[in-house]
Coordinates of C-alpha atoms in Angstrom, one line a residue:
Chain A
X1 CA -27.0 5.6 -5.9
X2 CA -25.0 3.5 -8.8
X3 CA -23.0 -0.1 -7.8
X4 CA -20.0 -1.2 -9.2
X5 CA -17.5 -4.5 -8.2
X6 CA -14.2 -3.9 -8.0
X7 CA -11.1 -6.2 -8.8
X8 CA -7.9 -6.4 -7.6
X9 CA -7.4 -10.6 -8.0
X10 CA -6.2 -11.7 -5.1
X11 CA -5.0 -15.7 -5.9
X12 CA -3.4 -17.3 -2.9
X13 CA -0.7 -19.3 -2.7
X14 CA 0.3 -21.8 -3.4
X15 CA 0.2 -20.4 -6.8
X16 CA -0.1 -23.8 -8.4
X17 CA -2.9 -26.2 -9.6
X18 CA -3.8 -23.4 -12.4
X19 CA -4.9 -21.2 -9.8
X20 CA -5.0 -18.2 -11.6
X21 CA -6.5 -19.9 -14.4
X22 CA -9.4 -20.5 -12.2
X23 CA -9.7 -17.2 -10.3
X24 CA -9.5 -15.3 -13.1
X25 CA -12.5 -17.1 -15.0
X26 CA -14.7 -17.0 -11.3
X27 CA -13.7 -13.3 -11.4
X28 CA -15.5 -13.2 -14.8
X29 CA -18.3 -15.5 -14.0
X30 CA -18.8 -12.8 -10.9
X31 CA -19.1 -10.1 -14.0
X32 CA -21.6 -11.7 -15.7
X33 CA -23.8 -12.5 -13.1
X34 CA -22.9 -8.4 -11.7
X35 CA -24.3 -7.5 -15.5
X36 CA -27.3 -9.5 -14.9
X37 CA -28.4 -7.7 -11.7
X38 CA -27.9 -4.2 -13.1
X39 CA -24.7 -3.3 -11.5
X40 CA -23.1 -0.3 -13.5
X41 CA -19.8 -0.8 -13.7
X42 CA -16.9 -3.6 -13.3
X43 CA -13.5 -2.1 -11.8
X44 CA -10.3 -3.3 -12.0
X45 CA -6.8 -2.0 -10.8
X46 CA -3.5 -1.8 -12.7
X47 CA -0.4 -3.7 -10.3
X48 CA 2.3 -5.1 -10.3
X49 CA 4.4 -7.9 -7.7
X50 CA 1.5 -7.5 -4.9
X51 CA 1.8 -11.1 -4.6
X52 CA -1.0 -12.8 -3.4
X53 CA -3.0 -9.2 -2.9
X54 CA -3.3 -8.6 -7.0
X55 CA -2.6 -10.2 -9.4
X56 CA -4.5 -7.7 -12.0
X57 CA -1.0 -6.3 -13.8
X58 CA -2.9 -6.3 -17.3
X59 CA -6.6 -5.0 -16.2
X60 CA -7.5 -3.2 -20.0
X61 CA -7.3 -7.2 -21.0
X62 CA -9.4 -8.4 -18.1
X63 CA -11.8 -5.8 -18.9
X64 CA -11.9 -6.9 -22.5
X65 CA -12.5 -9.6 -22.0
X66 CA -15.7 -8.0 -19.0
X67 CA -17.1 -6.4 -22.3
X68 CA -16.9 -9.4 -24.4
X69 CA -19.2 -11.8 -22.1
X70 CA -21.5 -8.4 -21.2
X71 CA -24.1 -6.0 -21.9
X72 CA -24.7 -3.4 -19.9
X73 CA -22.4 -3.4 -17.4
X74 CA -19.5 -0.4 -17.8
X75 CA -15.7 -1.3 -17.3
X76 CA -13.5 0.6 -15.5
X77 CA -10.1 0.7 -16.3
X78 CA -9.0 2.0 -12.0
X79 CA -6.5 3.0 -12.2
X80 CA -4.5 3.1 -15.4
X81 CA -0.7 3.9 -13.3
X82 CA 0.0 7.2 -14.8
X83 CA 3.7 7.0 -14.3
X84 CA 6.4 6.1 -17.6
X85 CA 8.0 3.2 -16.4
X86 CA 4.4 1.5 -16.2
X87 CA 2.6 2.8 -19.3
X88 CA 3.7 5.4 -21.7
X89 CA 0.6 7.8 -22.0
X90 CA 0.1 7.3 -26.1
X91 CA 0.2 3.5 -25.0
X92 CA -2.7 4.2 -22.4
X93 CA -4.3 5.8 -24.7
X94 CA -4.4 3.9 -27.6
X95 CA -5.3 1.1 -24.7
X96 CA -8.0 2.8 -23.8
X97 CA -9.6 3.8 -27.0
X98 CA -9.8 0.4 -28.2
X99 CA -11.2 -0.8 -24.6
X100 CA -14.2 2.0 -25.4
X101 CA -14.4 1.0 -29.0
X102 CA -15.0 -3.2 -27.7
X103 CA -16.8 -2.2 -25.2
X104 CA -19.1 -0.3 -27.4
X105 CA -18.7 2.7 -25.3
X106 CA -18.5 1.2 -21.4
X107 CA -15.3 2.1 -20.7
X108 CA -14.6 4.8 -17.5
X109 CA -11.3 6.1 -17.0
X110 CA -9.1 5.8 -13.8
X111 CA -6.2 7.5 -13.3
X112 CA -3.9 7.2 -10.0
X113 CA -0.1 6.9 -9.6
X114 CA 0.8 3.6 -7.5
X115 CA 1.5 4.3 -3.7
X116 CA 4.1 0.9 -3.1
X117 CA 7.8 0.5 -3.2
X118 CA 6.9 -2.9 -4.1
X119 CA 6.0 -1.3 -7.5
X120 CA 7.4 1.6 -7.9
X121 CA 10.7 0.5 -6.6
X122 CA 10.6 -2.2 -8.9
X123 CA 9.6 -0.2 -12.2
X124 CA 12.3 1.9 -11.5
X125 CA 10.3 4.9 -10.8
X126 CA 11.0 7.5 -8.6
X127 CA 8.4 8.4 -6.1
X128 CA 9.5 11.8 -6.1
X129 CA 7.9 12.0 -9.3
X130 CA 4.6 10.6 -9.5
X131 CA 2.0 13.5 -9.2
X132 CA 4.1 15.7 -11.3
X133 CA 3.6 12.7 -14.3
X134 CA 0.1 12.1 -13.6
X135 CA -0.8 15.9 -14.0
X136 CA 1.0 15.6 -17.1
X137 CA -1.0 12.6 -18.2
X138 CA -4.0 13.7 -17.3
X139 CA -3.8 16.8 -19.6
X140 CA -2.8 15.7 -22.5
X141 CA -4.6 12.0 -22.5
X142 CA -7.5 13.6 -23.6
X143 CA -5.6 15.3 -26.4
X144 CA -4.7 12.7 -27.8
X145 CA -8.3 11.1 -27.5
X146 CA -10.0 14.8 -29.3
X147 CA -7.4 16.1 -31.9
X148 CA -6.7 14.4 -34.7
X149 CA -3.1 14.7 -34.2
X150 CA -1.2 16.0 -31.0
X151 CA 2.5 16.3 -29.7
X152 CA 3.5 18.0 -27.0
X153 CA 6.7 18.8 -24.8
X154 CA 6.7 17.9 -21.2
X155 CA 8.2 16.8 -18.4
X156 CA 7.2 13.2 -18.3
X157 CA 7.1 12.7 -22.4
X158 CA 7.7 14.0 -25.1
X159 CA 6.3 13.6 -29.1
X160 CA 6.4 14.9 -32.2
X161 CA 3.3 15.5 -34.0
X162 CA 1.2 12.6 -34.3
X163 CA -1.9 11.2 -34.6
X164 CA -2.8 8.8 -32.1
X165 CA -5.4 6.3 -32.8
X166 CA -7.6 4.4 -32.6
X167 CA -10.2 7.4 -31.2
X168 CA -12.6 6.5 -28.5
X169 CA -15.7 5.4 -29.1
X170 CA -17.7 7.9 -26.7
X171 CA -17.5 11.3 -27.2
X172 CA -15.6 13.2 -27.1
X173 CA -13.7 10.9 -24.7
X174 CA -14.5 8.4 -21.8
X175 CA -15.6 9.7 -18.0
X176 CA -11.7 11.1 -16.0
X177 CA -11.6 9.7 -12.6
X178 CA -9.0 10.4 -10.5
X179 CA -7.7 7.4 -7.0
X180 CA -8.3 9.1 -4.0
X181 CA -6.7 7.0 -1.2
X182 CA -4.4 9.9 0.3
X183 CA -6.3 12.8 2.0
X184 CA -6.3 15.5 -0.2
X185 CA -6.7 14.0 -3.3
X186 CA -9.9 14.4 -3.9
X187 CA -9.0 18.3 -4.2
X188 CA -6.7 17.2 -7.3
X189 CA -9.5 15.0 -8.7
X190 CA -11.9 18.5 -7.9
X191 CA -9.8 21.1 -9.5
X192 CA -9.5 19.1 -12.5
X193 CA -13.2 18.1 -13.1
X194 CA -12.2 14.6 -12.8
X195 CA -14.0 12.0 -10.8
X196 CA -13.2 11.1 -7.3
X197 CA -12.7 7.2 -7.0
X198 CA -12.5 6.2 -3.0
X199 CA -10.1 3.6 -2.1
X200 CA -9.9 3.7 1.5
X201 CA -12.4 2.5 4.0
X202 CA -13.0 5.6 6.1
X203 CA -16.1 6.3 8.1
X204 CA -19.1 8.1 7.3
X205 CA -17.9 11.3 9.4
X206 CA -14.5 10.8 7.1
X207 CA -16.6 10.5 4.2
X208 CA -19.2 13.6 4.0
X209 CA -16.3 15.8 4.7
X210 CA -14.3 14.6 1.3
X211 CA -17.1 14.9 -0.5
X212 CA -18.1 18.3 0.7
X213 CA -15.1 19.9 -0.1
X214 CA -14.7 17.7 -3.8
X215 CA -18.2 19.4 -4.5
X216 CA -17.4 22.7 -3.3
X217 CA -14.1 22.8 -5.0
X218 CA -15.2 20.9 -8.6
X219 CA -17.3 24.7 -9.2
X220 CA -14.3 26.2 -10.1
X221 CA -12.6 23.1 -11.7
X222 CA -10.7 23.2 -14.7
X223 CA -11.2 19.9 -16.3
X224 CA -8.6 18.4 -17.4
X225 CA -10.6 16.6 -20.4
X226 CA -13.4 18.2 -22.5
X227 CA -16.3 18.0 -19.9
X228 CA -16.4 17.9 -15.8
X229 CA -17.4 14.4 -14.4
X230 CA -19.0 15.1 -11.2
X231 CA -19.0 11.8 -9.1
X232 CA -17.7 10.2 -6.2
X233 CA -17.7 6.6 -5.7
X234 CA -16.3 4.8 -2.9
X235 CA -14.9 1.3 -2.6
X236 CA -16.1 -1.5 0.4
X237 CA -16.5 -5.2 0.7
X238 CA -20.0 -6.6 0.2
X239 CA -21.2 -10.5 1.4
X240 CA -24.7 -10.2 1.4
X241 CA -26.8 -13.5 3.3
X242 CA -30.2 -13.8 4.4
X243 CA -29.4 -14.3 8.0
X244 CA -27.0 -11.2 9.6
X245 CA -25.0 -13.0 11.9
X246 CA -23.8 -15.6 9.1
X247 CA -23.2 -12.6 6.6
X248 CA -21.0 -10.5 9.0
X249 CA -19.4 -13.5 9.9
X250 CA -18.4 -14.7 6.7
X251 CA -17.6 -11.2 5.5
X252 CA -15.7 -10.3 8.3
X253 CA -13.5 -13.1 6.7
X254 CA -12.9 -11.0 3.9
X255 CA -12.1 -8.0 5.1
X256 CA -10.0 -9.5 7.5
X257 CA -8.1 -11.4 5.0
X258 CA -7.5 -8.3 2.5
X259 CA -6.7 -5.9 4.8
X260 CA -3.7 -8.8 6.6
X261 CA -3.0 -9.0 2.5
X262 CA -2.3 -5.4 2.2
X263 CA -0.3 -4.6 5.2
X264 CA 2.4 -7.0 4.1
X265 CA 3.2 -4.7 1.0
X266 CA 5.8 -1.5 1.3
X267 CA 4.1 1.3 1.0
X268 CA 6.4 4.3 -0.4
X269 CA 6.0 6.4 3.6
X270 CA 7.3 3.5 5.0
X271 CA 11.0 2.8 3.1
X272 CA 11.5 6.0 0.8
X273 CA 10.7 9.6 2.9
X274 CA 8.9 11.6 0.7
X275 CA 6.8 15.1 0.2
X276 CA 4.9 13.0 -2.5
X277 CA 3.1 10.3 -0.2
X278 CA 2.0 12.2 2.9
X279 CA 0.4 9.0 3.9
X280 CA 0.6 5.2 3.4
X281 CA -2.9 6.5 1.5
X282 CA -4.8 2.4 1.1
X283 CA -2.6 0.5 2.8
X284 CA -3.0 1.8 6.6
X285 CA -6.8 2.3 6.2
X286 CA -6.9 -1.2 5.1
X287 CA -5.6 -2.2 7.9
X288 CA -7.4 -1.2 10.5
X289 CA -9.8 -3.6 9.2
X290 CA -7.2 -5.8 9.6
X291 CA -7.3 -5.0 13.1
X292 CA -9.6 -8.4 14.4
X293 CA -7.9 -12.2 12.9
X294 CA -9.4 -13.3 9.9
X295 CA -12.3 -15.4 10.0
X296 CA -12.9 -14.9 13.5
X297 CA -14.4 -11.4 13.5
X298 CA -18.3 -11.4 13.8
X299 CA -18.9 -7.4 14.3
X300 CA -19.4 -5.3 11.3
X301 CA -17.5 -1.7 11.2
X302 CA -19.4 1.5 10.5
X303 CA -20.5 1.3 6.7
X304 CA -19.2 -1.7 5.8
X305 CA -21.6 -3.5 3.4
X306 CA -21.9 -7.1 5.2
X307 CA -24.8 -8.9 6.6
X308 CA -28.8 -9.4 5.7
X309 CA -30.1 -7.2 2.5
X310 CA -31.6 -5.0 5.7
X311 CA -28.8 -4.1 7.2
X312 CA -27.1 -2.9 4.0
X313 CA -29.5 -0.7 2.8
X314 CA -29.4 1.0 5.8
X315 CA -26.0 1.3 5.2
X316 CA -25.7 2.4 1.9
X317 CA -28.7 4.9 2.8
X318 CA -25.9 6.4 5.3
X319 CA -23.4 6.6 2.4
X320 CA -26.2 7.5 0.2
X321 CA -26.6 11.0 2.5
X322 CA -23.1 11.9 3.0
X323 CA -23.5 12.3 -0.8
X324 CA -21.5 9.3 -2.6
X325 CA -22.6 8.9 -6.2
X326 CA -21.8 5.2 -6.4
X327 CA -20.2 2.0 -4.2
X328 CA -17.9 -0.9 -5.4
X329 CA -17.4 -3.4 -3.7
X330 CA -14.9 -6.2 -3.2
X331 CA -15.7 -9.2 -3.9
X332 CA -13.3 -11.6 -2.6
X333 CA -9.7 -11.8 -1.1
X334 CA -7.3 -14.9 -1.3
X335 CA -10.8 -16.9 -2.2
X336 CA -11.5 -17.2 1.3
X337 CA -15.6 -17.1 0.1
X338 CA -16.3 -20.1 -2.1
X339 CA -18.1 -19.3 -5.7
X340 CA -21.1 -20.2 -5.5
X341 CA -21.3 -17.9 -1.8
X342 CA -20.0 -14.8 -4.2
X343 CA -22.5 -15.5 -6.6
X344 CA -25.1 -16.2 -4.1
X345 CA -23.9 -12.4 -1.8
X346 CA -24.3 -11.0 -5.6
X347 CA -27.5 -11.9 -6.7
X348 CA -29.1 -11.6 -3.3
X349 CA -27.9 -7.8 -3.4
X350 CA -29.1 -7.1 -6.7
X351 CA -32.7 -9.0 -5.7
X352 CA -33.2 -7.0 -2.4
X353 CA -31.1 -4.2 -1.9
X354 CA -30.6 -2.8 -5.2
X355 CA -34.6 -2.2 -5.9
X356 CA -34.2 0.6 -3.0
X357 CA -32.2 2.5 -4.5
X358 CA -32.5 4.6 -7.5
X359 CA -30.1 5.3 -10.2
X360 CA -31.3 8.3 -11.4
X361 CA -27.6 10.7 -12.0
X362 CA -26.8 11.1 -15.3
X363 CA -22.9 9.5 -16.0
X364 CA -21.7 13.4 -16.0
X365 CA -23.3 16.4 -14.8
X366 CA -22.2 18.7 -17.2
X367 CA -22.5 18.9 -21.4
X368 CA -19.0 18.1 -22.8
X369 CA -17.7 22.2 -23.6
X370 CA -17.1 23.4 -27.2
X371 CA -15.4 19.8 -28.8
X372 CA -11.9 20.0 -30.4
X373 CA -13.0 20.7 -33.8
X374 CA -11.5 17.4 -35.1
X375 CA -13.1 15.4 -32.6
X376 CA -15.7 13.7 -34.9
X377 CA -19.4 13.2 -33.9
X378 CA -20.6 9.7 -32.9
X379 CA -20.7 7.0 -30.1
X380 CA -23.3 7.4 -27.1
Chain B
X1 CA -1.9 -16.1 3.6
X2 CA 1.6 -14.7 3.5
X3 CA 5.2 -16.4 3.6
X4 CA 5.8 -17.0 7.4
X5 CA 9.5 -17.3 9.2
X6 CA 10.5 -20.4 9.6
X7 CA 13.7 -19.8 11.3
X8 CA 14.4 -21.6 14.6
X9 CA 14.2 -19.2 17.4
X10 CA 16.7 -21.0 19.5
X11 CA 19.1 -20.4 16.2
X12 CA 18.1 -15.8 16.6
X13 CA 19.1 -15.7 20.4
X14 CA 22.9 -16.4 20.1
X15 CA 23.4 -12.8 20.7
X16 CA 19.6 -12.3 22.5
X17 CA 20.2 -10.5 25.8
X18 CA 18.2 -12.5 29.4
X19 CA 16.4 -9.7 30.7
X20 CA 15.3 -10.8 33.7
X21 CA 12.6 -7.7 33.9
X22 CA 10.1 -6.0 31.0
X23 CA 8.8 -3.4 33.9
X24 CA 11.3 -0.5 32.6
X25 CA 10.7 3.5 32.6
X26 CA 11.0 5.2 29.6
X27 CA 14.0 7.3 28.3
X28 CA 14.3 10.3 26.4
X29 CA 18.2 10.5 24.2
X30 CA 18.2 14.1 23.4
X31 CA 19.6 14.7 19.7
X32 CA 20.8 11.3 18.4
X33 CA 22.4 11.7 15.1
X34 CA 20.5 8.7 13.1
X35 CA 21.8 6.8 10.1
X36 CA 19.4 4.6 8.3
X37 CA 20.1 2.8 5.0
X38 CA 17.6 0.9 3.7
X39 CA 18.3 -2.0 1.2
X40 CA 16.1 -4.5 -0.5
X41 CA 18.2 -8.1 0.5
X42 CA 17.7 -11.4 -1.6
X43 CA 14.6 -13.2 -1.4
X44 CA 15.6 -16.6 -0.8
X45 CA 16.7 -16.5 2.6
X46 CA 14.1 -14.1 3.5
X47 CA 12.2 -16.7 5.6
X48 CA 15.0 -18.1 7.1
X49 CA 16.1 -15.0 9.1
X50 CA 12.5 -14.4 10.8
X51 CA 10.8 -16.5 13.8
X52 CA 7.4 -18.3 12.8
X53 CA 5.7 -14.9 14.0
X54 CA 6.9 -12.7 11.7
X55 CA 6.1 -12.2 8.0
X56 CA 8.8 -10.8 5.6
X57 CA 8.1 -7.2 3.6
X58 CA 7.3 -7.6 0.1
X59 CA 10.3 -7.3 -1.3
X60 CA 12.4 -8.2 2.1
X61 CA 14.3 -5.5 3.0
X62 CA 16.8 -5.1 5.9
X63 CA 17.4 -1.7 7.8
X64 CA 20.9 -0.8 8.3
X65 CA 21.2 1.5 11.5
X66 CA 23.8 3.6 12.8
X67 CA 23.4 6.0 15.4
X68 CA 25.3 8.3 18.1
X69 CA 24.4 10.1 21.0
X70 CA 26.7 12.8 22.5
X71 CA 25.6 13.4 25.8
X72 CA 22.0 12.1 27.8
X73 CA 20.8 10.0 30.4
X74 CA 23.5 7.2 28.9
X75 CA 26.2 9.5 28.5
X76 CA 27.7 9.2 24.9
X77 CA 27.8 6.1 22.8
X78 CA 27.7 4.7 18.9
X79 CA 25.6 1.8 17.7
X80 CA 25.0 -0.1 14.5
X81 CA 22.3 -2.5 14.4
X82 CA 21.0 -4.5 11.7
X83 CA 17.3 -5.7 11.1
X84 CA 15.2 -7.8 8.9
X85 CA 12.1 -5.4 8.0
X86 CA 9.0 -7.7 8.7
X87 CA 5.7 -8.0 9.5
X88 CA 4.0 -8.4 12.8
X89 CA 0.3 -9.7 11.6
X90 CA -0.3 -6.3 9.8
X91 CA 1.9 -4.1 12.1
X92 CA 5.6 -2.7 10.2
X93 CA 8.8 -4.0 12.7
X94 CA 12.2 -4.6 12.4
X95 CA 14.3 -7.4 13.8
X96 CA 17.6 -6.8 14.7
X97 CA 19.7 -9.5 14.1
X98 CA 23.1 -7.5 16.2
X99 CA 24.4 -4.4 17.1
X100 CA 27.3 -3.3 18.1
X101 CA 27.7 -0.6 20.8
X102 CA 30.4 1.2 22.4
X103 CA 31.1 0.1 25.9
X104 CA 29.7 1.9 28.4
X105 CA 26.3 2.4 30.6
X106 CA 24.6 2.6 27.4
X107 CA 25.6 -1.1 26.2
X108 CA 24.4 -2.5 29.4
X109 CA 21.0 -0.6 29.4
X110 CA 20.1 -1.1 26.0
X111 CA 20.9 -4.7 26.4
X112 CA 19.1 -5.4 29.3
X113 CA 16.2 -3.2 29.7
X114 CA 15.5 -2.9 26.0
X115 CA 16.4 -6.6 24.4
X116 CA 19.4 -4.7 22.0
X117 CA 21.5 -7.9 20.9
X118 CA 24.9 -6.1 21.7
X119 CA 28.3 -7.0 21.6
X120 CA 30.8 -4.2 22.4
X121 CA 33.3 -2.6 19.4
X122 CA 34.1 0.1 17.6
X123 CA 31.1 1.4 15.4
X124 CA 32.3 4.9 13.2
X125 CA 29.1 7.0 12.9
X126 CA 31.0 9.9 10.2
X127 CA 29.1 13.2 9.1
X128 CA 30.7 14.8 6.0
X129 CA 29.3 17.0 3.9
X130 CA 28.7 15.1 0.6
X131 CA 27.6 11.3 2.5
X132 CA 26.9 10.2 6.2
X133 CA 28.2 6.7 7.0
X134 CA 28.2 3.9 10.0
X135 CA 31.4 1.5 9.5
X136 CA 32.1 -1.3 11.9
X137 CA 35.3 -3.5 12.1
X138 CA 35.7 -6.8 13.2
X139 CA 39.7 -7.2 14.1
X140 CA 41.5 -6.3 10.6
X141 CA 38.4 -7.0 8.7
X142 CA 35.3 -4.2 7.7
X143 CA 32.4 -6.7 8.7
X144 CA 29.9 -3.1 8.0
X145 CA 30.0 -0.1 5.4
X146 CA 26.9 1.9 5.0
X147 CA 26.4 5.2 3.6
X148 CA 23.7 7.8 2.8
X149 CA 25.1 9.6 -0.5
X150 CA 24.5 13.1 -1.8
X151 CA 22.6 14.1 0.9
X152 CA 19.5 17.0 0.5
X153 CA 17.0 18.4 3.0
X154 CA 13.4 16.8 3.8
X155 CA 10.9 17.3 6.3
X156 CA 10.9 16.5 9.3
X157 CA 8.1 15.1 9.4
X158 CA 8.0 12.7 6.1
X159 CA 10.3 10.1 8.0
X160 CA 8.9 7.0 9.4
X161 CA 10.5 5.0 11.7
X162 CA 9.4 1.0 12.3
X163 CA 9.4 -0.3 15.4
X164 CA 11.3 -2.8 16.8
X165 CA 11.0 -6.8 17.9
X166 CA 13.9 -7.8 19.6
X167 CA 14.8 -11.7 20.7
X168 CA 15.8 -12.0 24.0
X169 CA 15.5 -14.6 26.5
X170 CA 12.9 -13.6 29.0
X171 CA 12.2 -14.9 32.3
X172 CA 8.4 -14.8 32.9
X173 CA 6.5 -17.4 34.9
X174 CA 9.6 -18.8 36.8
X175 CA 10.0 -20.2 33.2
X176 CA 12.6 -18.6 30.6
X177 CA 12.3 -18.3 27.3
X178 CA 13.1 -16.3 23.8
X179 CA 10.4 -14.2 22.7
X180 CA 9.9 -10.9 21.1
X181 CA 9.9 -8.0 22.9
X182 CA 8.5 -4.7 21.2
X183 CA 10.5 -1.9 21.4
X184 CA 8.7 1.3 19.5
X185 CA 10.8 4.2 20.5
X186 CA 9.3 7.3 19.6
X187 CA 11.1 10.1 17.3
X188 CA 11.0 14.1 17.7
X189 CA 13.1 14.5 14.2
X190 CA 14.4 18.2 14.4
X191 CA 16.3 18.0 11.2
X192 CA 16.6 15.3 8.4
X193 CA 18.4 14.7 5.0
X194 CA 17.6 11.8 2.2
X195 CA 19.9 10.3 0.3
X196 CA 21.3 7.3 -1.9
X197 CA 22.2 4.3 0.1
X198 CA 25.4 2.3 -0.3
X199 CA 26.4 -0.7 1.5
X200 CA 29.8 -1.3 0.5
X201 CA 30.5 -4.2 3.1
X202 CA 28.1 -6.5 4.9
X203 CA 29.7 -10.1 6.6
X204 CA 26.1 -11.7 6.7
X205 CA 27.8 -14.1 8.9
X206 CA 29.0 -11.6 11.7
X207 CA 25.2 -10.0 11.4
X208 CA 24.2 -13.6 12.4
X209 CA 22.4 -13.1 9.3
X210 CA 23.8 -16.6 7.2
X211 CA 23.3 -15.9 3.3
X212 CA 21.6 -12.4 3.6
X213 CA 22.5 -10.6 1.3
X214 CA 21.9 -6.6 0.5
X215 CA 20.5 -6.3 -3.3
X216 CA 19.2 -3.6 -3.9
X217 CA 19.0 -0.2 -2.7
X218 CA 16.4 1.7 -1.6
X219 CA 16.9 4.8 0.5
X220 CA 19.0 6.6 3.1
X221 CA 18.4 9.1 5.6
X222 CA 20.0 10.8 8.4
X223 CA 18.3 12.9 11.0
X224 CA 19.2 14.4 14.1
X225 CA 16.2 13.3 16.4
X226 CA 15.5 13.0 20.2
X227 CA 14.3 9.5 20.7
X228 CA 12.6 8.3 23.3
X229 CA 13.0 4.3 24.3
X230 CA 9.3 3.1 25.7
X231 CA 8.1 1.2 28.5
X232 CA 7.6 -2.6 27.1
X233 CA 3.9 -2.9 26.2
X234 CA 3.9 -6.5 24.5
X235 CA 5.7 -9.1 24.2
X236 CA 5.2 -11.8 21.0
X237 CA 5.7 -16.0 21.2
X238 CA 8.1 -16.2 18.5
X239 CA 6.5 -19.5 17.3
X240 CA 3.1 -18.8 17.0
X241 CA 1.6 -16.0 14.5
X242 CA 1.4 -12.3 16.0
X243 CA -2.3 -11.9 15.7
X244 CA -2.2 -14.8 18.2
X245 CA 0.7 -14.8 20.1
X246 CA 0.9 -11.2 20.7
X247 CA 0.6 -10.5 25.2
X248 CA 0.3 -7.4 26.6
X249 CA 2.0 -6.3 29.4

């Protein structure tokens, strides 16, 4: 079992007195502590226009700062929105490669397509086409990374043959992931030999089912990249406190605030009927977390990692038994939890929970396939 | 925390009915044609359109709805409704500002039993092969003209309709005051089209939504559905956050 931290970068109103500056720097401080405690990775989302919920529109910059201030922790670019109006695929490949170089080969590359009208409408993107464009990105970006020159004529974009530079530091390329919020997307990940980056807060039974489907299907995958990244990560909340009741009470404020914010956004499914978005994805799931009034909850839903170290060990063992390889934790929302408490929670988790879990799974579970002749050796 | 509405509920009740009883039975209207045109609106007035119980969506929206029933328990009728998209705590909702319905049993029932803010008029729902439209005139002035353009079939299950929060003066415990009445109809869709949204005329004063400007089209849908109007299960104090001000009946 590996542990990561996961950032939406939620900024409460009023947006004055340098609050965005403060929140960003608090996040960086948390990342430094997580690195010291031995967390495996820090993930940052790409979101646009999501007031208070997420002010993380340039995650590659945030992650570069993370990489510059840490030694071991991997940087999860998760996810890059694979829709042309958000990111041209060439730019996505270039930026990721630079981040991989600057972090000395610590990049994890997540892919996805956005689930809100707030974002897709804001970027004038067609929700009907995001699955298709995402698919093209996942096939072409590894080619840009591993071929000296590359050209492409497709549906989402075309390019005459050019050298997309620089190339990633990791060879043949960084591990690739798929954001999994809608049911069935784990199959998309498996079929392409990519990691399943879970973004919903389902219970154990639902997760076990997903993992089983993923593990079965990935055996016969056609990797989008040059190797298979068979890993299942899920997202969770983290508030660890010596006193269980306090941990649950404070942690419930976090889960409630996060869900409440998420519910204010406009999922594609609500306003733009399309088969491309058969359910509201992350947003509906988080609403379940917000069923109780923020600040008044005193019970911890199944599997949510809030409470004392003993409770967290118990819950994480259950996730482990479901086949989950990694849990990525949200640490705060709306600055509901004061920074010192967030840092104390991280340290307590690192000291008293993490030692119960052995991090023995290799980063990838298949050897790289035969590399493109032009992909130079090097990196780690 | 998210932005709350700041409209005075007393100002939202100009067309609100008085409901002497919330104890209504559910009712199914068969084969209703439903046009829904969704637009983003100018955000400068989004908070003024909603009572403190509700949050505007991000971005703020309106739903222009036209419905026509050819037959059924309330007889034939046509209705046009303008709603502001919103959230009651974490739940997706729409707050009707005004509705115009053809005269008859339907107008009376929808007003008295479900709190629709209805005035009687002659809304026209038109179905063409290349478009469907809803139009409302006030005298010689067109106060609403909204269309779905270039319909294409979609799956019946692809559509979501959000519940309404209807401002009504409710007699309760010996006191009559404004409440938000939750009306969450069930839509059994048998045919659905989707197309471009287009609003050609919108008089915000007529629709009791001063300064509301539709500014950016999202999408329009046109369906045939059996609509079951529900029993009233919840009401909400418009002055309190919905999470604490909701009362189960």
